[in-house]
């Protein structure tokens, strides 16, 4: 029996996608091979790759002056590639200025990595209130090489409510946990990147969407595999790309298109999130610690009202355990923040959210 899986990542995939992949496992498109067995340079893999890229372009409305790259290394490798390619100097340690907004644990990791190659600075932070809000974004400095934000903060459950205007300074965003969750104006960004395992497909593929004029700025000492220009020139095939992941992403995008695309999933996601926040806001036992203006549609952390008491009595641990026994799995909060968290990505049906609310009402007694 399938469970309702609230995992923050890797996370649930649509059942029709899994079933199609299963049926095509030994023989895809009449080639007599699994996607896993094909040369990435073969005519058999070409249509698989092209389908994924063209669906992503169509669904996200990616302008033609942007390249789409399918890389490895997760969003975490982009924490290094962004500064290396946009702000690193002639030798290590003498980079250009780069602005970072500190909205959580991933944003902080991105900043710390950038400091190794760029003159990275945190220009605003919400750390003072345990990252429960998004700080207002100061204007960039004229000599910033780029301006980095984390659009949806997976661990603390916040989301930017608008795209900051950074003028001529390229805006770079980690969209690992919100890609394709609602319409997004790609043209406002210089680079968008996302690990696939939240809302796109299996772990192991990273999508990078980059405006062409930002390609080709890496210093000579940059490792080949970390250069956007090499990946762009080689069509993501400088070395073997994550072929099977790219194929599954294609199936997920096809599923999303059949569902009505990003506008439609955005409405569904809003409906799911509204339902759950409404319940939390009226619960006697649970609440959302996040500022209402910046609530994530995808990751909804929640805690018990009498937290110290609850910790002593093991209430939250018992909640997670009993929920799992009822088929509602992976509801524990991030190991660094505790509490609970329901991740309700695109593949989570509204029935899953309703089942969770019903369970929580009963648990409250
Ligand atoms: C999960 C996540 C990451 C880390 O992704 P990896 O692919 O494991 O490197 C980074 N940023 C955000 C916003 C995430 O949700």
Coordinates of C-alpha atoms and ligand atoms in Angstrom, one line a residue:
X1 CA 0.0 0.0 0.0
X2 CA 1.2 3.5 -0.8
X3 CA 1.6 5.9 2.1
X4 CA 1.1 9.7 2.1
X5 CA 4.8 10.7 2.2
X6 CA 5.5 14.2 3.6
X7 CA 9.3 13.8 3.2
X8 CA 11.2 17.1 2.6
X9 CA 13.5 15.3 0.1
X10 CA 13.9 13.0 -1.6
X11 CA 10.2 13.2 -1.7
X12 CA 7.1 11.7 -3.1
X13 CA 6.7 11.3 -6.9
X14 CA 3.4 11.0 -8.7
X15 CA 2.2 7.4 -8.9
X16 CA 1.5 7.6 -12.7
X17 CA 5.2 8.5 -13.2
X18 CA 6.4 5.6 -11.1
X19 CA 4.1 3.2 -13.0
X20 CA 5.1 4.5 -16.4
X21 CA 8.8 4.2 -15.5
X22 CA 8.2 0.7 -14.2
X23 CA 6.4 -0.4 -17.4
X24 CA 9.2 1.2 -19.6
X25 CA 12.0 -0.2 -17.4
X26 CA 13.3 -2.9 -19.7
X27 CA 12.3 -1.3 -23.0
X28 CA 11.7 2.4 -23.6
X29 CA 10.3 3.8 -26.9
X30 CA 10.8 0.4 -28.6
X31 CA 14.6 0.6 -28.3
X32 CA 14.8 -2.7 -26.6
X33 CA 16.8 -1.0 -23.8
X34 CA 16.3 0.6 -20.5
X35 CA 17.2 4.3 -20.3
X36 CA 19.8 3.2 -17.8
X37 CA 21.6 1.1 -20.4
X38 CA 21.9 3.7 -23.2
X39 CA 24.8 5.7 -24.3
X40 CA 24.1 9.3 -23.4
X41 CA 25.3 10.3 -26.9
X42 CA 23.1 7.8 -28.7
X43 CA 20.1 8.5 -31.0
X44 CA 18.0 6.5 -28.5
X45 CA 18.7 8.8 -25.6
X46 CA 18.5 12.1 -27.6
X47 CA 14.7 12.2 -27.7
X48 CA 14.5 11.5 -23.9
X49 CA 16.9 14.3 -23.2
X50 CA 15.2 16.8 -25.6
X51 CA 11.8 16.0 -24.3
X52 CA 12.8 16.9 -20.7
X53 CA 14.5 20.1 -21.7
X54 CA 11.7 21.3 -24.0
X55 CA 9.0 20.5 -21.4
X56 CA 10.9 22.4 -18.7
X57 CA 11.3 25.4 -21.1
X58 CA 7.6 25.3 -21.9
X59 CA 6.3 24.8 -18.4
X60 CA 8.5 27.4 -16.8
X61 CA 8.4 29.9 -19.7
X62 CA 12.2 30.0 -19.9
X63 CA 13.3 32.7 -22.4
X64 CA 15.4 31.7 -25.4
X65 CA 18.5 33.6 -24.1
X66 CA 18.8 31.2 -21.2
X67 CA 20.5 27.8 -21.2
X68 CA 19.2 24.9 -19.3
X69 CA 21.9 22.6 -17.8
X70 CA 21.4 19.1 -16.3
X71 CA 24.3 18.7 -13.9
X72 CA 25.2 16.6 -10.8
X73 CA 26.4 17.5 -7.3
X74 CA 23.0 18.7 -6.0
X75 CA 22.1 22.3 -5.1
X76 CA 25.1 22.2 -2.8
X77 CA 27.5 22.1 -5.6
X78 CA 25.8 25.3 -7.0
X79 CA 26.8 27.0 -3.7
X80 CA 30.4 26.6 -5.1
X81 CA 29.7 27.0 -8.8
X82 CA 27.9 30.3 -8.6
X83 CA 30.7 32.2 -6.9
X84 CA 33.4 30.4 -8.9
X85 CA 31.8 31.3 -12.2
X86 CA 30.5 34.8 -11.4
X87 CA 32.8 36.3 -8.9
X88 CA 36.1 34.4 -8.5
X89 CA 39.3 36.3 -9.1
X90 CA 42.5 35.5 -11.1
X91 CA 43.8 33.4 -8.2
X92 CA 41.9 31.8 -5.4
X93 CA 41.0 34.2 -2.5
X94 CA 40.7 37.5 -4.4
X95 CA 37.1 37.4 -5.6
X96 CA 34.6 40.1 -6.5
X97 CA 31.8 41.3 -4.2
X98 CA 28.6 39.2 -3.9
X99 CA 25.5 39.9 -1.8
X100 CA 23.8 37.2 0.2
X101 CA 20.5 37.3 2.1
X102 CA 20.5 34.9 5.0
X103 CA 17.1 33.3 5.3
X104 CA 18.0 29.9 6.8
X105 CA 20.4 27.0 6.9
X106 CA 20.7 26.5 3.2
X107 CA 21.2 30.2 2.5
X108 CA 23.9 30.3 5.2
X109 CA 25.6 27.3 3.6
X110 CA 25.6 29.0 0.2
X111 CA 27.1 32.1 1.8
X112 CA 29.9 30.2 3.6
X113 CA 30.9 28.4 0.4
X114 CA 30.9 31.7 -1.6
X115 CA 33.3 33.3 0.9
X116 CA 36.0 30.9 -0.3
X117 CA 35.9 32.3 -3.8
X118 CA 34.2 35.7 -3.6
X119 CA 34.1 38.7 -1.4
X120 CA 30.7 37.5 -0.2
X121 CA 28.7 39.6 2.3
X122 CA 25.4 39.0 4.2
X123 CA 23.3 42.1 3.5
X124 CA 20.3 41.1 5.6
X125 CA 19.4 38.2 7.8
X126 CA 16.4 36.8 9.7
X127 CA 18.5 34.8 12.1
X128 CA 17.4 37.0 15.0
X129 CA 14.0 35.4 15.0
X130 CA 15.0 31.8 14.1
X131 CA 14.5 32.6 10.4
X132 CA 10.7 32.8 10.8
X133 CA 10.4 35.7 8.3
X134 CA 12.1 37.1 5.2
X135 CA 14.0 40.3 5.8
X136 CA 13.6 43.2 3.5
X137 CA 16.2 43.1 0.7
X138 CA 18.5 46.1 0.6
X139 CA 19.6 47.4 -2.8
X140 CA 22.7 45.8 -4.2
X141 CA 26.1 47.6 -4.3
X142 CA 27.0 48.8 -7.8
X143 CA 30.0 46.5 -7.9
X144 CA 28.2 43.3 -6.7
X145 CA 28.9 40.4 -9.1
X146 CA 25.5 38.9 -8.2
X147 CA 22.8 38.9 -5.5
X148 CA 21.9 35.5 -4.0
X149 CA 18.6 34.5 -2.4
X150 CA 17.0 31.2 -1.3
X151 CA 13.4 31.6 -2.6
X152 CA 11.8 28.9 -0.5
X153 CA 13.5 27.9 2.7
X154 CA 12.8 24.2 3.1
X155 CA 13.8 23.8 6.7
X156 CA 12.1 26.8 8.3
X157 CA 9.2 27.0 5.9
X158 CA 9.4 30.5 4.6
X159 CA 9.2 31.9 1.1
X160 CA 9.9 35.3 -0.5
X161 CA 6.6 37.0 -1.2
X162 CA 8.1 39.0 -4.1
X163 CA 11.2 39.0 -6.3
X164 CA 13.6 41.7 -5.1
X165 CA 14.6 44.3 -7.7
X166 CA 18.4 44.1 -8.0
X167 CA 18.6 46.3 -11.1
X168 CA 21.6 45.4 -13.3
X169 CA 23.1 43.1 -10.7
X170 CA 22.2 39.5 -11.6
X171 CA 19.8 37.9 -9.2
X172 CA 20.6 34.2 -8.4
X173 CA 18.2 32.0 -6.6
X174 CA 18.2 28.5 -5.1
X175 CA 14.7 27.2 -6.0
X176 CA 15.3 23.6 -5.0
X177 CA 12.1 23.2 -3.0
X178 CA 9.8 25.5 -5.0
X179 CA 10.6 24.9 -8.6
X180 CA 7.4 24.5 -10.7
X181 CA 5.3 25.0 -7.6
X182 CA 3.7 28.2 -8.9
X183 CA 4.3 30.6 -11.8
X184 CA 7.7 32.3 -11.6
X185 CA 9.1 35.0 -13.9
X186 CA 12.4 33.4 -15.0
X187 CA 13.4 36.6 -16.8
X188 CA 13.9 38.4 -13.5
X189 CA 16.8 36.1 -12.6
X190 CA 20.3 35.6 -13.8
X191 CA 20.6 32.1 -12.5
X192 CA 18.1 29.7 -11.0
X193 CA 19.2 26.3 -9.7
X194 CA 17.5 23.3 -8.1
X195 CA 18.3 19.8 -6.9
X196 CA 15.7 17.5 -8.5
X197 CA 14.8 15.5 -5.4
X198 CA 12.2 17.9 -4.0
X199 CA 9.8 18.7 -6.8
X200 CA 11.2 17.4 -10.0
X201 CA 12.4 13.8 -9.8
X202 CA 15.1 11.6 -8.2
X203 CA 18.2 12.8 -6.4
X204 CA 21.3 13.0 -8.5
X205 CA 20.2 15.6 -11.1
X206 CA 20.6 19.4 -10.6
X207 CA 18.8 21.8 -13.0
X208 CA 20.6 25.1 -13.7
X209 CA 18.8 27.8 -15.7
X210 CA 21.3 30.5 -16.6
X211 CA 21.1 33.7 -18.7
X212 CA 23.6 33.4 -21.6
X213 CA 25.5 36.6 -20.8
X214 CA 26.5 35.1 -17.4
X215 CA 28.3 32.2 -19.0
X216 CA 32.1 32.3 -19.7
X217 CA 33.2 34.4 -16.7
X218 CA 35.0 31.6 -14.7
X219 CA 38.8 32.2 -14.2
X220 CA 41.2 29.7 -15.8
X221 CA 41.9 27.8 -12.6
X222 CA 38.3 26.7 -12.2
X223 CA 38.0 22.9 -12.5
X224 CA 36.5 22.0 -15.8
X225 CA 33.6 20.2 -14.4
X226 CA 32.6 23.3 -12.4
X227 CA 32.5 25.7 -15.4
X228 CA 29.1 26.7 -16.8
X229 CA 30.7 27.5 -20.2
X230 CA 31.9 23.9 -20.6
X231 CA 28.6 22.4 -19.7
X232 CA 26.7 24.9 -21.8
X233 CA 29.0 24.3 -24.9
X234 CA 28.7 20.6 -24.5
X235 CA 24.9 20.6 -24.0
X236 CA 25.3 19.1 -20.5
X237 CA 27.3 16.2 -22.1
X238 CA 30.9 17.2 -21.3
X239 CA 30.8 14.0 -19.2
X240 CA 28.0 11.5 -18.7
X241 CA 24.9 13.3 -17.4
X242 CA 22.5 11.7 -14.9
X243 CA 20.6 10.0 -17.7
X244 CA 18.0 8.2 -15.7
X245 CA 17.2 11.2 -13.6
X246 CA 16.7 13.3 -16.7
X247 CA 14.3 10.7 -18.0
X248 CA 12.2 10.6 -14.8
X249 CA 12.1 14.4 -14.7
X250 CA 10.7 14.3 -18.2
X251 CA 7.9 12.0 -17.0
X252 CA 7.2 14.3 -14.1
X253 CA 7.0 17.3 -16.4
X254 CA 4.6 15.4 -18.7
X255 CA 2.4 14.6 -15.7
X256 CA 2.4 18.2 -14.7
X257 CA 1.6 19.4 -18.2
X258 CA -1.4 17.0 -18.4
X259 CA -2.6 18.3 -15.1
X260 CA -2.8 21.8 -16.6
X261 CA 0.7 23.2 -16.1
X262 CA 2.2 25.6 -13.5
X263 CA -0.8 27.9 -13.2
X264 CA -3.0 25.0 -12.3
X265 CA -0.5 23.3 -9.9
X266 CA 0.0 26.7 -8.3
X267 CA -3.8 26.9 -7.5
X268 CA -3.8 23.4 -6.2
X269 CA -0.7 24.0 -4.0
X270 CA -2.3 27.2 -2.6
X271 CA -5.5 25.3 -1.8
X272 CA -3.5 22.5 0.0
X273 CA -1.4 25.0 2.0
X274 CA -4.4 27.2 2.9
X275 CA -6.3 24.2 4.2
X276 CA -3.4 23.1 6.4
X277 CA -2.5 26.6 7.7
X278 CA -6.2 27.2 8.5
X279 CA -6.2 24.1 10.5
X280 CA -3.0 25.0 12.3
X281 CA -4.2 28.6 13.1
X282 CA -7.3 27.1 14.8
X283 CA -5.7 24.2 16.5
X284 CA -5.4 24.1 20.3
X285 CA -2.3 21.9 20.2
X286 CA -0.3 22.8 17.1
X287 CA 0.8 26.1 15.5
X288 CA 2.9 27.4 12.7
X289 CA 5.9 29.4 13.9
X290 CA 6.3 31.3 10.6
X291 CA 5.3 34.9 9.9
X292 CA 2.0 34.7 7.9
X293 CA 3.3 37.0 5.1
X294 CA 6.2 34.6 4.3
X295 CA 4.6 31.2 4.6
X296 CA 5.9 28.5 2.3
X297 CA 3.4 26.6 0.1
X298 CA 5.7 23.6 0.0
X299 CA 7.2 23.0 3.5
X300 CA 5.0 23.6 6.6
X301 CA 6.8 23.3 9.9
X302 CA 4.6 23.1 13.0
X303 CA 5.1 22.7 16.7
X304 CA 3.1 22.1 19.8
X305 CA 1.9 25.1 21.8
X306 CA 3.2 23.9 25.1
X307 CA 6.6 23.0 23.7
X308 CA 8.6 22.5 26.9
X309 CA 5.9 20.4 28.4
X310 CA 5.6 18.5 25.1
X311 CA 9.3 17.8 24.9
X312 CA 9.3 16.4 28.4
X313 CA 6.4 14.2 27.8
X314 CA 7.6 13.1 24.3
X315 CA 4.4 14.4 22.7
X316 CA 6.1 15.4 19.4
X317 CA 8.0 12.1 19.1
X318 CA 4.7 10.2 19.8
X319 CA 2.9 12.3 17.2
X320 CA 5.4 11.4 14.4
X321 CA 5.4 7.8 15.4
X322 CA 1.6 7.4 15.5
X323 CA 1.2 9.4 12.3
X324 CA 3.6 7.0 10.5
X325 CA 1.6 4.0 11.8
X326 CA -1.5 5.7 10.3
X327 CA 0.2 5.9 6.8
X328 CA 1.3 9.5 7.1
X329 CA 5.1 9.3 7.0
X330 CA 8.2 11.5 7.3
X331 CA 6.6 14.2 9.4
X332 CA 9.6 14.9 11.8
X333 CA 11.1 18.4 11.6
X334 CA 14.7 18.9 10.4
X335 CA 17.2 17.5 12.8
X336 CA 18.5 21.0 13.4
X337 CA 15.2 22.6 14.3
X338 CA 13.0 19.8 15.7
X339 CA 9.2 19.9 15.8
X340 CA 7.3 18.6 12.9
X341 CA 7.1 19.5 9.2
X342 CA 4.8 18.5 6.4
X343 CA 6.3 18.9 3.0
X344 CA 3.5 19.1 0.5
X345 CA 5.2 19.2 -2.9
X346 CA 3.4 19.0 -6.3
X347 CA 3.0 15.2 -6.0
X348 CA 1.1 15.4 -2.7
X349 CA -2.6 15.1 -3.4
X350 CA -5.1 17.2 -1.4
X351 CA -6.4 13.9 0.0
X352 CA -3.0 13.5 1.8
X353 CA -3.4 17.0 3.4
X354 CA -7.0 16.2 4.4
X355 CA -5.9 12.8 5.9
X356 CA -3.2 14.6 7.9
X357 CA -5.6 17.2 9.3
X358 CA -8.1 14.4 10.2
X359 CA -5.3 12.6 12.0
X360 CA -4.2 15.7 13.9
X361 CA -7.7 16.5 15.0
X362 CA -8.1 13.0 16.4
X363 CA -4.6 13.3 18.0
X364 CA -5.7 16.5 19.7
X365 CA -8.6 14.6 21.2
Ligands
LIG1 C1 17.5 20.3 -0.2 C2 18.0 21.7 -0.4 C3 19.4 21.9 -0.7 C4 20.4 20.8 -0.7 O1 20.3 20.1 -1.9 P1 21.3 18.9 -2.3 O2 20.8 18.6 -3.7 O3 21.3 17.9 -1.3 O4 22.7 19.5 -2.4 C5 19.8 23.2 -0.9 N1 18.9 24.2 -0.9 C6 17.6 24.0 -0.6 C7 16.7 25.2 -0.6 C8 17.1 22.8 -0.4 O5 15.9 22.6 -0.2

